[in-house]
Every structure is written in C-alpha cells, then in structure tokens.
C-alpha cells in the first residue's frame, strides 16, 4: 500500500502546542515499509523531511516547514516473555497501559507521557525517576546516510539526561524499539520522593505496577502534564527547558551566587560531570510565577507547572518564543545559569 499523500493543513493541527505553519507536503506512513519509502523518496528528490510522531515535543515556526512532513503512523507491538518489540508510531501511553494491564512492570513511572514510542529514545524520555534508557534493549532504524535498515544496541545510543545520539540529527528514522520489561508485575524501584510519598513507600521500594501508574497519572494531572484538550495548561510541549547541569568546575561559584541572591539553599542533584539544578526552581526564583503571561496573554507559563510554556488559544509561535526568551534571559541575568529548550525547534530559534 502506498503512503497516503495529501495537501496540507498547518502543523498546528499536529502539535500539542497547536502551533506551527504549513508544510509543503504531507505523507502518512502506516507500515515500516511505507515509512522507509516515504523518507527515501523525499531524500532522492532532495526534499527536507520532518518526522512526526505525536507532535508533543515540537515547536514549529509560524512560517511552517518547507519540506515533507512524514507522519509515523505505524502501530502495534509483539511480546515474547519479557521482550517487547513496538512499532515506532504506537502511542506511548496506550502501550504502557497495555503492559500494566498484562501485569508487566518497568515502564509504569513513564505513564501519561504523550507521543509515540519511536520518539522516546530520541531524547531518552524520562519522568518520576525513570528513563526509557533503562528498559530499551535496541532500536531498529533506517539510516538515511547509508540507506540501510540497521539495529543499534542501547549501549550505542549514547543515552544521557534528556538526550541520545539521535537527538538533534535527523539521520536516523526509528522504525521500532525493543524493550525488556519485568514479568513479576512489580514496578521499577520507586526513586522519586514525591511519588514515594504519594504511594506511602520508602525510596527503592517496588509496588504493583498498576498502583505506580495510577499514582503517576494523578501527580501528572495535577501538574497539567496529561493531555486534555479542554485544559489550556496542557497545550504545551511538556517541560520547555531541561534542568541545567552546571559543570563541576563552575558549580561552587554558581551555587554561591544563587544562594546569595535567593537567601536559601539551592536544590541540587548529582549528575554526570557536574550538578543538576531544578529549572522550575530557578525560573520561579527569577520572578516568573505559575501563570506568568507572555505577549497579549496569548501564551503563559502553565498555571500548574512553571516549566511548561502554554498556548492559551490563539497564540503564534513568535509569542511562545518571546516568552521563552524572557524566561531564559531572566534566569541568566539573575543567576548566571543558561537554560536550554527541551523540545525540538523547527524553523525557529529562541
Ligand atoms: C503535556 C506533556 C507532557 C510531557 N511530559 C514529558 C515527560 O514527562 N518526560 C519527557 O521526557 N517528555 C515529556 N514530554 C515531551 C514529549 O511528550 C516526549 O518527548 C515524546 O517522546 C515526544 O513524542 P512525539 O511522538 O510526540 O514526538 P514528536 O514531537 O512528534 O517528535 C519529536 C522529535 O522526534 C522526531 N521523531 C519522531 N518520531 C521519530 C521517529 N520514528 N524516528 C526518528 N525521529 C522521530 C521528530 O522529528 C522530532 O524531532 C511531554 C509533552 C507534553 C505535551
């Protein structure tokens, strides 16, 4: 079957921010073969390609995308014991829900995250003390440079906090992802203090996966982090900024400055090569409270979570980026810490 090709609506129709101008061409691929063909054809024609899963980590400029938008619309997964192979376009949370229902554990702390399975390795999706890197065995991808399908083991994917070798390069098309899950029906060890409190357990405990999923969904809903079309606080790309990692060599001076400015201890967490700070904490202490408005009140920080930049209904990408710049520059001026955006910015910059 050939991929469906049609003239296009704006990218705003495909992103959770509901922002972004038109693409030149739109192709929806429902099988891996169609997906590879669509990308191969566009490459042969010298046409830029934008891969689209659930559009929940994309900020697209108002001018849109001058190339082919390829929607990854493959679905389904196969399980053999604790090994599960999942098609890239499969909705992530429906997959996690299916595992939990089948009594399989390991991914429940990542419940409620929007988007597709194929996008999860790109930025090593994580939440509540878990990351997909812990459960991914390998990724099958179409390499646009060699034009071959190959399998990359987790060890070769360069997973780190909210990144992998696939992030920021469009050379690989994820076709499927292999996960290893727990067959004892228990969750991964609970590592996140707020989640442990909600579950009434100690850090490190394991609980029935279904209980962990319910607790995570409850916490996420309270922060506007579960998609709800009726709730503008969820018209976002999730966390707009990553938590900054201050290199060890600079950490002492940076922490001293923040403590002096704020007059309080700075929450900090050990991280590879330095100290991880909380972007939300810094944003709030720099004077940007929940609900802080951007241009014309068309965008604002979420009223439930400082880290989410949201579209209040009739925003443009330019509005969103103006707010992002104000927050980033405000934090830098006050604390000397530079925040970096987590979503992929397409045809726009902050
Ligand atoms: C309300 C909300 C809450 C969120 N919470 C979290 C969270 O807790 N933790 C977290 O880590 N993220 C979170 N996110 C961000 C986002 O959901 C994840 O990054 C998700 O994995 C993106 O999936 P997607 O299919 O929507 O990707 P898209 O936005 O469609 O694409 C993201 C990037 O991946 C590329 N891509 C997509 N599919 C493929 C593929 N098959 N092969 C190669 N490249 C591909 C795209 O080209 C793009 O560059 C949240 C977002 C929202 C809106």
GROMACS .gro file of C-alpha atoms and ligand atoms in nm:
model
  403
    1UNK     CA    1   0.000   0.000   0.000
    2UNK     CA    2   0.132   0.345  -0.081
    3UNK     CA    3   0.160   0.601   0.192
    4UNK     CA    4  -0.126   0.849   0.198
    5UNK     CA    5  -0.015   1.177   0.048
    6UNK     CA    6  -0.222   1.488   0.063
    7UNK     CA    7  -0.213   1.864   0.057
    8UNK     CA    8  -0.163   2.002   0.387
    9UNK     CA    9  -0.309   2.161   0.681
   10UNK     CA   10  -0.091   2.365   0.913
   11UNK     CA   11   0.143   2.189   1.151
   12UNK     CA   12  -0.061   2.348   1.428
   13UNK     CA   13  -0.309   2.065   1.365
   14UNK     CA   14  -0.041   1.809   1.457
   15UNK     CA   15   0.140   1.960   1.755
   16UNK     CA   16   0.026   1.956   2.117
   17UNK     CA   17   0.114   2.327   2.135
   18UNK     CA   18  -0.125   2.376   1.842
   19UNK     CA   19   0.135   2.599   1.680
   20UNK     CA   20   0.323   2.593   1.350
   21UNK     CA   21   0.267   2.698   0.989
   22UNK     CA   22   0.217   2.468   0.689
   23UNK     CA   23   0.450   2.203   0.546
   24UNK     CA   24   0.496   2.178   0.170
   25UNK     CA   25   0.386   1.814   0.155
   26UNK     CA   26   0.230   1.565   0.396
   27UNK     CA   27   0.272   1.186   0.392
   28UNK     CA   28   0.125   0.946   0.646
   29UNK     CA   29   0.301   0.608   0.665
   30UNK     CA   30   0.111   0.319   0.824
   31UNK     CA   31   0.378   0.050   0.775
   32UNK     CA   32   0.756   0.049   0.826
   33UNK     CA   33   0.800  -0.015   0.453
   34UNK     CA   34   0.589   0.291   0.369
   35UNK     CA   35   0.786   0.494   0.620
   36UNK     CA   36   1.121   0.397   0.468
   37UNK     CA   37   0.984   0.455   0.114
   38UNK     CA   38   0.848   0.798   0.204
   39UNK     CA   39   1.179   0.912   0.352
   40UNK     CA   40   1.381   0.751   0.071
   41UNK     CA   41   1.171   0.925  -0.195
   42UNK     CA   42   1.196   1.263  -0.027
   43UNK     CA   43   1.573   1.218   0.013
   44UNK     CA   44   1.611   1.122  -0.352
   45UNK     CA   45   1.420   1.436  -0.451
   46UNK     CA   46   1.640   1.648  -0.224
   47UNK     CA   47   1.334   1.740  -0.019
   48UNK     CA   48   1.381   1.817   0.354
   49UNK     CA   49   1.196   1.574   0.581
   50UNK     CA   50   1.033   1.632   0.919
   51UNK     CA   51   0.933   1.314   1.102
   52UNK     CA   52   0.621   1.349   1.309
   53UNK     CA   53   0.506   1.126   1.593
   54UNK     CA   54   0.256   1.278   1.833
   55UNK     CA   55   0.391   1.632   1.786
   56UNK     CA   56   0.434   1.668   2.162
   57UNK     CA   57   0.798   1.773   2.155
   58UNK     CA   58   0.793   2.005   1.857
   59UNK     CA   59   0.795   2.383   1.830
   60UNK     CA   60   0.743   2.474   1.465
   61UNK     CA   61   0.788   2.828   1.332
   62UNK     CA   62   0.491   3.030   1.206
   63UNK     CA   63   0.632   3.004   0.853
   64UNK     CA   64   0.595   2.626   0.877
   65UNK     CA   65   0.826   2.367   0.726
   66UNK     CA   66   0.947   2.392   0.368
   67UNK     CA   67   0.962   2.019   0.300
   68UNK     CA   68   0.779   1.690   0.352
   69UNK     CA   69   0.611   1.614   0.682
   70UNK     CA   70   0.619   1.236   0.731
   71UNK     CA   71   0.373   1.115   0.991
   72UNK     CA   72   0.486   0.792   1.160
   73UNK     CA   73   0.152   0.611   1.178
   74UNK     CA   74   0.267   0.253   1.238
   75UNK     CA   75   0.109   0.083   1.540
   76UNK     CA   76   0.120  -0.233   1.748
   77UNK     CA   77   0.361  -0.446   1.947
   78UNK     CA   78   0.462  -0.810   1.989
   79UNK     CA   79   0.573  -0.971   2.313
   80UNK     CA   80   0.789  -1.274   2.375
   81UNK     CA   81   0.824  -1.321   2.751
   82UNK     CA   82   0.986  -1.005   2.887
   83UNK     CA   83   1.093  -0.878   2.543
   84UNK     CA   84   0.856  -0.646   2.357
   85UNK     CA   85   0.903  -0.511   2.005
   86UNK     CA   86   0.700  -0.197   1.941
   87UNK     CA   87   0.627  -0.011   1.618
   88UNK     CA   88   0.755   0.348   1.617
   89UNK     CA   89   0.416   0.515   1.567
   90UNK     CA   90   0.249   0.327   1.853
   91UNK     CA   91   0.103   0.569   2.108
   92UNK     CA   92   0.335   0.556   2.409
   93UNK     CA   93   0.081   0.574   2.689
   94UNK     CA   94  -0.155   0.319   2.532
   95UNK     CA   95   0.147   0.086   2.515
   96UNK     CA   96   0.238   0.146   2.881
   97UNK     CA   97  -0.127   0.096   2.983
   98UNK     CA   98  -0.136  -0.233   2.790
   99UNK     CA   99   0.178  -0.359   2.964
  100UNK     CA  100   0.049  -0.269   3.309
  101UNK     CA  101  -0.285  -0.435   3.235
  102UNK     CA  102  -0.097  -0.750   3.129
  103UNK     CA  103   0.087  -0.749   3.462
  104UNK     CA  104   0.419  -0.632   3.320
  105UNK     CA  105   0.633  -0.377   3.503
  106UNK     CA  106   0.921  -0.141   3.437
  107UNK     CA  107   0.770   0.147   3.237
  108UNK     CA  108   0.480   0.248   3.466
  109UNK     CA  109   0.660   0.558   3.602
  110UNK     CA  110   0.656   0.690   3.245
  111UNK     CA  111   0.274   0.674   3.232
  112UNK     CA  112   0.086   0.968   3.086
  113UNK     CA  113   0.369   1.096   2.865
  114UNK     CA  114   0.221   1.197   2.528
  115UNK     CA  115   0.357   1.098   2.190
  116UNK     CA  116   0.486   0.792   2.011
  117UNK     CA  117   0.713   0.504   2.111
  118UNK     CA  118   0.956   0.587   1.828
  119UNK     CA  119   1.029   0.930   1.973
  120UNK     CA  120   1.110   0.802   2.322
  121UNK     CA  121   1.473   0.703   2.251
  122UNK     CA  122   1.539   1.036   2.075
  123UNK     CA  123   1.552   1.237   2.396
  124UNK     CA  124   1.566   0.942   2.639
  125UNK     CA  125   1.220   1.025   2.769
  126UNK     CA  126   1.204   1.029   3.145
  127UNK     CA  127   0.989   1.120   3.444
  128UNK     CA  128   0.949   1.040   3.812
  129UNK     CA  129   1.297   0.889   3.847
  130UNK     CA  130   1.280   0.663   3.538
  131UNK     CA  131   1.411   0.689   3.183
  132UNK     CA  132   1.344   0.472   2.878
  133UNK     CA  133   1.720   0.407   2.858
  134UNK     CA  134   1.681   0.165   3.150
  135UNK     CA  135   1.442  -0.059   2.954
  136UNK     CA  136   1.545  -0.019   2.589
  137UNK     CA  137   1.736  -0.317   2.450
  138UNK     CA  138   1.779  -0.187   2.095
  139UNK     CA  139   1.636   0.039   1.828
  140UNK     CA  140   1.572  -0.057   1.467
  141UNK     CA  141   1.629   0.238   1.240
  142UNK     CA  142   1.654   0.341   0.880
  143UNK     CA  143   1.987   0.514   0.830
  144UNK     CA  144   1.935   0.795   0.579
  145UNK     CA  145   2.308   0.818   0.507
  146UNK     CA  146   2.376   0.452   0.424
  147UNK     CA  147   2.012   0.396   0.315
  148UNK     CA  148   2.002   0.076   0.515
  149UNK     CA  149   1.792  -0.056   0.799
  150UNK     CA  150   2.006  -0.146   1.099
  151UNK     CA  151   1.973  -0.225   1.466
  152UNK     CA  152   2.151  -0.020   1.730
  153UNK     CA  153   2.201  -0.164   2.077
  154UNK     CA  154   2.116   0.059   2.374
  155UNK     CA  155   2.489   0.090   2.453
  156UNK     CA  156   2.543   0.256   2.113
  157UNK     CA  157   2.266   0.513   2.153
  158UNK     CA  158   2.459   0.748   2.384
  159UNK     CA  159   2.173   0.785   2.630
  160UNK     CA  160   2.211   1.065   2.884
  161UNK     CA  161   1.977   1.307   3.061
  162UNK     CA  162   1.710   1.400   2.801
  163UNK     CA  163   1.932   1.317   2.506
  164UNK     CA  164   2.082   1.045   2.285
  165UNK     CA  165   2.292   1.027   1.969
  166UNK     CA  166   1.963   1.058   1.777
  167UNK     CA  167   1.864   1.396   1.920
  168UNK     CA  168   1.925   1.698   1.700
  169UNK     CA  169   2.017   1.488   1.397
  170UNK     CA  170   1.759   1.366   1.151
  171UNK     CA  171   1.981   1.099   1.000
  172UNK     CA  172   1.800   0.804   1.162
  173UNK     CA  173   1.434   0.709   1.130
  174UNK     CA  174   1.327   0.493   1.424
  175UNK     CA  175   1.118   0.205   1.287
  176UNK     CA  176   1.071   0.003   1.606
  177UNK     CA  177   1.201  -0.019   1.961
  178UNK     CA  178   1.276  -0.333   2.166
  179UNK     CA  179   1.211  -0.310   2.541
  180UNK     CA  180   1.279  -0.551   2.824
  181UNK     CA  181   1.002  -0.546   3.086
  182UNK     CA  182   0.954  -0.714   3.424
  183UNK     CA  183   0.731  -1.019   3.430
  184UNK     CA  184   0.670  -1.012   3.806
  185UNK     CA  185   0.412  -0.733   3.772
  186UNK     CA  186   0.604  -0.504   4.003
  187UNK     CA  187   0.717  -0.152   3.927
  188UNK     CA  188   1.075  -0.041   3.877
  189UNK     CA  189   1.220   0.075   4.212
  190UNK     CA  190   1.049   0.398   4.316
  191UNK     CA  191   1.321   0.664   4.319
  192UNK     CA  192   1.127   0.992   4.315
  193UNK     CA  193   1.050   1.131   4.659
  194UNK     CA  194   0.711   1.284   4.568
  195UNK     CA  195   0.599   0.956   4.410
  196UNK     CA  196   0.721   0.751   4.708
  197UNK     CA  197   0.524   0.985   4.941
  198UNK     CA  198   0.211   0.951   4.727
  199UNK     CA  199   0.242   0.571   4.734
  200UNK     CA  200   0.331   0.570   5.105
  201UNK     CA  201   0.651   0.368   5.049
  202UNK     CA  202   1.024   0.413   5.104
  203UNK     CA  203   1.257   0.515   4.823
  204UNK     CA  204   1.376   0.200   4.646
  205UNK     CA  205   1.054   0.004   4.714
  206UNK     CA  206   0.876  -0.179   4.435
  207UNK     CA  207   0.496  -0.177   4.422
  208UNK     CA  208   0.237  -0.334   4.189
  209UNK     CA  209   0.288  -0.164   3.851
  210UNK     CA  210  -0.080  -0.066   3.831
  211UNK     CA  211  -0.055   0.123   4.162
  212UNK     CA  212   0.251   0.313   4.046
  213UNK     CA  213   0.078   0.401   3.718
  214UNK     CA  214  -0.229   0.540   3.897
  215UNK     CA  215  -0.015   0.746   4.134
  216UNK     CA  216   0.195   0.886   3.848
  217UNK     CA  217  -0.114   0.977   3.646
  218UNK     CA  218  -0.265   1.153   3.947
  219UNK     CA  219   0.053   1.355   4.007
  220UNK     CA  220   0.088   1.440   3.638
  221UNK     CA  221  -0.275   1.552   3.606
  222UNK     CA  222  -0.224   1.789   3.898
  223UNK     CA  223   0.060   1.950   3.703
  224UNK     CA  224  -0.121   1.969   3.367
  225UNK     CA  225   0.114   1.705   3.229
  226UNK     CA  226  -0.152   1.471   3.088
  227UNK     CA  227  -0.305   1.590   2.761
  228UNK     CA  228  -0.656   1.727   2.800
  229UNK     CA  229  -0.794   1.928   2.504
  230UNK     CA  230  -1.020   2.124   2.742
  231UNK     CA  231  -0.728   2.236   2.960
  232UNK     CA  232  -0.500   2.502   2.809
  233UNK     CA  233  -0.236   2.420   3.069
  234UNK     CA  234  -0.176   2.103   2.864
  235UNK     CA  235  -0.140   2.289   2.532
  236UNK     CA  236   0.235   2.265   2.569
  237UNK     CA  237   0.540   2.064   2.472
  238UNK     CA  238   0.579   1.944   2.830
  239UNK     CA  239   0.878   2.092   3.010
  240UNK     CA  240   1.011   2.370   2.789
  241UNK     CA  241   1.357   2.380   2.950
  242UNK     CA  242   1.580   2.095   3.063
  243UNK     CA  243   1.719   2.103   3.415
  244UNK     CA  244   2.059   2.271   3.375
  245UNK     CA  245   2.374   2.077   3.459
  246UNK     CA  246   2.643   2.310   3.594
  247UNK     CA  247   2.992   2.167   3.522
  248UNK     CA  248   3.181   2.063   3.839
  249UNK     CA  249   3.449   2.330   3.784
  250UNK     CA  250   3.188   2.610   3.798
  251UNK     CA  251   2.948   2.457   4.048
  252UNK     CA  252   3.085   2.615   4.366
  253UNK     CA  253   3.077   2.972   4.231
  254UNK     CA  254   2.735   2.930   4.068
  255UNK     CA  255   2.576   2.777   4.380
  256UNK     CA  256   2.728   3.053   4.597
  257UNK     CA  257   2.582   3.324   4.373
  258UNK     CA  258   2.235   3.167   4.370
  259UNK     CA  259   2.238   3.118   4.749
  260UNK     CA  260   2.336   3.484   4.797
  261UNK     CA  261   2.067   3.613   4.559
  262UNK     CA  262   1.788   3.393   4.694
  263UNK     CA  263   1.899   3.364   5.054
  264UNK     CA  264   1.815   2.994   5.064
  265UNK     CA  265   1.970   2.655   4.991
  266UNK     CA  266   1.959   2.557   4.624
  267UNK     CA  267   1.806   2.217   4.549
  268UNK     CA  268   2.078   2.022   4.367
  269UNK     CA  269   2.128   1.670   4.240
  270UNK     CA  270   2.445   1.485   4.139
  271UNK     CA  271   2.478   1.450   3.762
  272UNK     CA  272   2.735   1.333   3.507
  273UNK     CA  273   3.011   1.595   3.501
  274UNK     CA  274   2.851   1.836   3.743
  275UNK     CA  275   2.550   1.934   3.949
  276UNK     CA  276   2.192   1.930   3.818
  277UNK     CA  277   1.970   2.218   3.926
  278UNK     CA  278   1.592   2.245   3.904
  279UNK     CA  279   1.492   2.468   3.611
  280UNK     CA  280   1.146   2.521   3.766
  281UNK     CA  281   1.300   2.636   4.097
  282UNK     CA  282   1.532   2.881   3.917
  283UNK     CA  283   1.250   3.018   3.699
  284UNK     CA  284   1.027   3.080   4.000
  285UNK     CA  285   1.309   3.244   4.200
  286UNK     CA  286   1.388   3.465   3.899
  287UNK     CA  287   1.040   3.614   3.929
  288UNK     CA  288   0.833   3.405   3.690
  289UNK     CA  289   0.543   3.254   3.881
  290UNK     CA  290   0.300   2.993   3.754
  291UNK     CA  291   0.067   3.157   3.501
  292UNK     CA  292   0.322   3.432   3.413
  293UNK     CA  293   0.188   3.581   3.089
  294UNK     CA  294   0.360   3.637   2.755
  295UNK     CA  295   0.260   3.871   2.470
  296UNK     CA  296  -0.110   3.965   2.476
  297UNK     CA  297  -0.184   3.688   2.727
  298UNK     CA  298  -0.192   3.455   2.428
  299UNK     CA  299   0.078   3.242   2.592
  300UNK     CA  300   0.175   3.192   2.954
  301UNK     CA  301   0.361   2.965   3.190
  302UNK     CA  302   0.120   2.689   3.286
  303UNK     CA  303  -0.088   2.780   3.589
  304UNK     CA  304   0.001   2.433   3.726
  305UNK     CA  305   0.369   2.396   3.637
  306UNK     CA  306   0.635   2.666   3.591
  307UNK     CA  307   0.829   2.464   3.337
  308UNK     CA  308   0.554   2.434   3.077
  309UNK     CA  309   0.500   2.717   2.829
  310UNK     CA  310   0.142   2.706   2.708
  311UNK     CA  311  -0.078   2.833   2.426
  312UNK     CA  312  -0.388   2.997   2.574
  313UNK     CA  313  -0.584   2.956   2.249
  314UNK     CA  314  -0.485   3.198   1.974
  315UNK     CA  315  -0.109   3.223   2.011
  316UNK     CA  316   0.161   3.223   1.746
  317UNK     CA  317   0.496   3.052   1.772
  318UNK     CA  318   0.652   3.400   1.785
  319UNK     CA  319   0.450   3.469   2.104
  320UNK     CA  320   0.572   3.146   2.263
  321UNK     CA  321   0.935   3.214   2.172
  322UNK     CA  322   0.914   3.569   2.311
  323UNK     CA  323   0.804   3.427   2.646
  324UNK     CA  324   1.073   3.157   2.631
  325UNK     CA  325   1.340   3.422   2.567
  326UNK     CA  326   1.217   3.639   2.852
  327UNK     CA  327   1.231   3.345   3.095
  328UNK     CA  328   1.569   3.218   2.972
  329UNK     CA  329   1.726   3.567   2.985
  330UNK     CA  330   1.567   3.646   3.323
  331UNK     CA  331   1.718   3.333   3.478
  332UNK     CA  332   2.056   3.407   3.319
  333UNK     CA  333   2.063   3.767   3.440
  334UNK     CA  334   1.970   3.671   3.795
  335UNK     CA  335   2.174   3.355   3.842
  336UNK     CA  336   2.422   3.329   3.553
  337UNK     CA  337   2.271   2.993   3.457
  338UNK     CA  338   2.174   2.934   3.094
  339UNK     CA  339   1.856   2.731   3.033
  340UNK     CA  340   1.823   2.525   2.716
  341UNK     CA  341   1.499   2.425   2.545
  342UNK     CA  342   1.395   2.060   2.566
  343UNK     CA  343   1.164   2.043   2.258
  344UNK     CA  344   1.295   2.037   1.902
  345UNK     CA  345   1.273   2.381   1.741
  346UNK     CA  346   1.188   2.358   1.371
  347UNK     CA  347   1.240   2.664   1.153
  348UNK     CA  348   1.254   2.891   1.458
  349UNK     CA  349   1.504   2.988   1.730
  350UNK     CA  350   1.485   3.132   2.078
  351LIG     C1  351   0.182   1.753   2.840
  351LIG     C2  352   0.320   1.699   2.804
  351LIG     C3  353   0.392   1.629   2.900
  351LIG     C4  354   0.520   1.577   2.868
  351LIG     N1  355   0.590   1.510   2.965
  351LIG     C5  356   0.713   1.459   2.938
  351LIG     C6  357   0.787   1.388   3.037
  351LIG     O1  358   0.741   1.370   3.150
  351LIG     N2  359   0.910   1.342   3.004
  351LIG     C7  360   0.964   1.358   2.879
  351LIG     O2  361   1.077   1.312   2.857
  351LIG     N3  362   0.895   1.423   2.782
  351LIG     C8  363   0.773   1.474   2.808
  351LIG     N4  364   0.703   1.542   2.711
  351LIG     C9  365   0.765   1.561   2.578
  351LIG    C10  366   0.718   1.457   2.473
  351LIG     O3  367   0.595   1.402   2.507
  351LIG    C11  368   0.818   1.343   2.454
  351LIG     O4  369   0.943   1.394   2.415
  351LIG    C12  370   0.771   1.243   2.347
  351LIG     O5  371   0.858   1.133   2.342
  351LIG    C13  372   0.762   1.305   2.209
  351LIG     O6  373   0.698   1.210   2.126
  351LIG     P1  374   0.625   1.252   1.992
  351LIG     O7  375   0.588   1.127   1.921
  351LIG     O8  376   0.514   1.347   2.021
  351LIG     O9  377   0.744   1.325   1.916
  351LIG     P2  378   0.732   1.446   1.813
  351LIG    O10  379   0.706   1.572   1.888
  351LIG    O11  380   0.640   1.412   1.702
  351LIG    O12  381   0.882   1.449   1.759
  351LIG    C14  382   0.989   1.484   1.845
  351LIG    C15  383   1.121   1.469   1.768
  351LIG    O13  384   1.144   1.332   1.739
  351LIG    C16  385   1.149   1.313   1.598
  351LIG     N5  386   1.084   1.186   1.570
  351LIG    C17  387   0.955   1.150   1.596
  351LIG     N6  388   0.933   1.022   1.561
  351LIG    C18  389   1.050   0.977   1.511
  351LIG    C19  390   1.094   0.852   1.457
  351LIG     N7  391   1.011   0.746   1.446
  351LIG     N8  392   1.223   0.842   1.415
  351LIG    C20  393   1.309   0.944   1.426
  351LIG     N9  394   1.275   1.064   1.475
  351LIG    C21  395   1.147   1.080   1.518
  351LIG    C22  396   1.079   1.431   1.537
  351LIG    O14  397   1.122   1.458   1.406
  351LIG    C23  398   1.120   1.540   1.633
  351LIG    O15  399   1.250   1.583   1.604
  351LIG    C24  400   0.575   1.595   2.739
  351LIG    C25  401   0.500   1.665   2.642
  351LIG    C26  402   0.373   1.716   2.674
  351LIG    C27  403   0.295   1.790   2.570
   0.00000   0.00000   0.00000
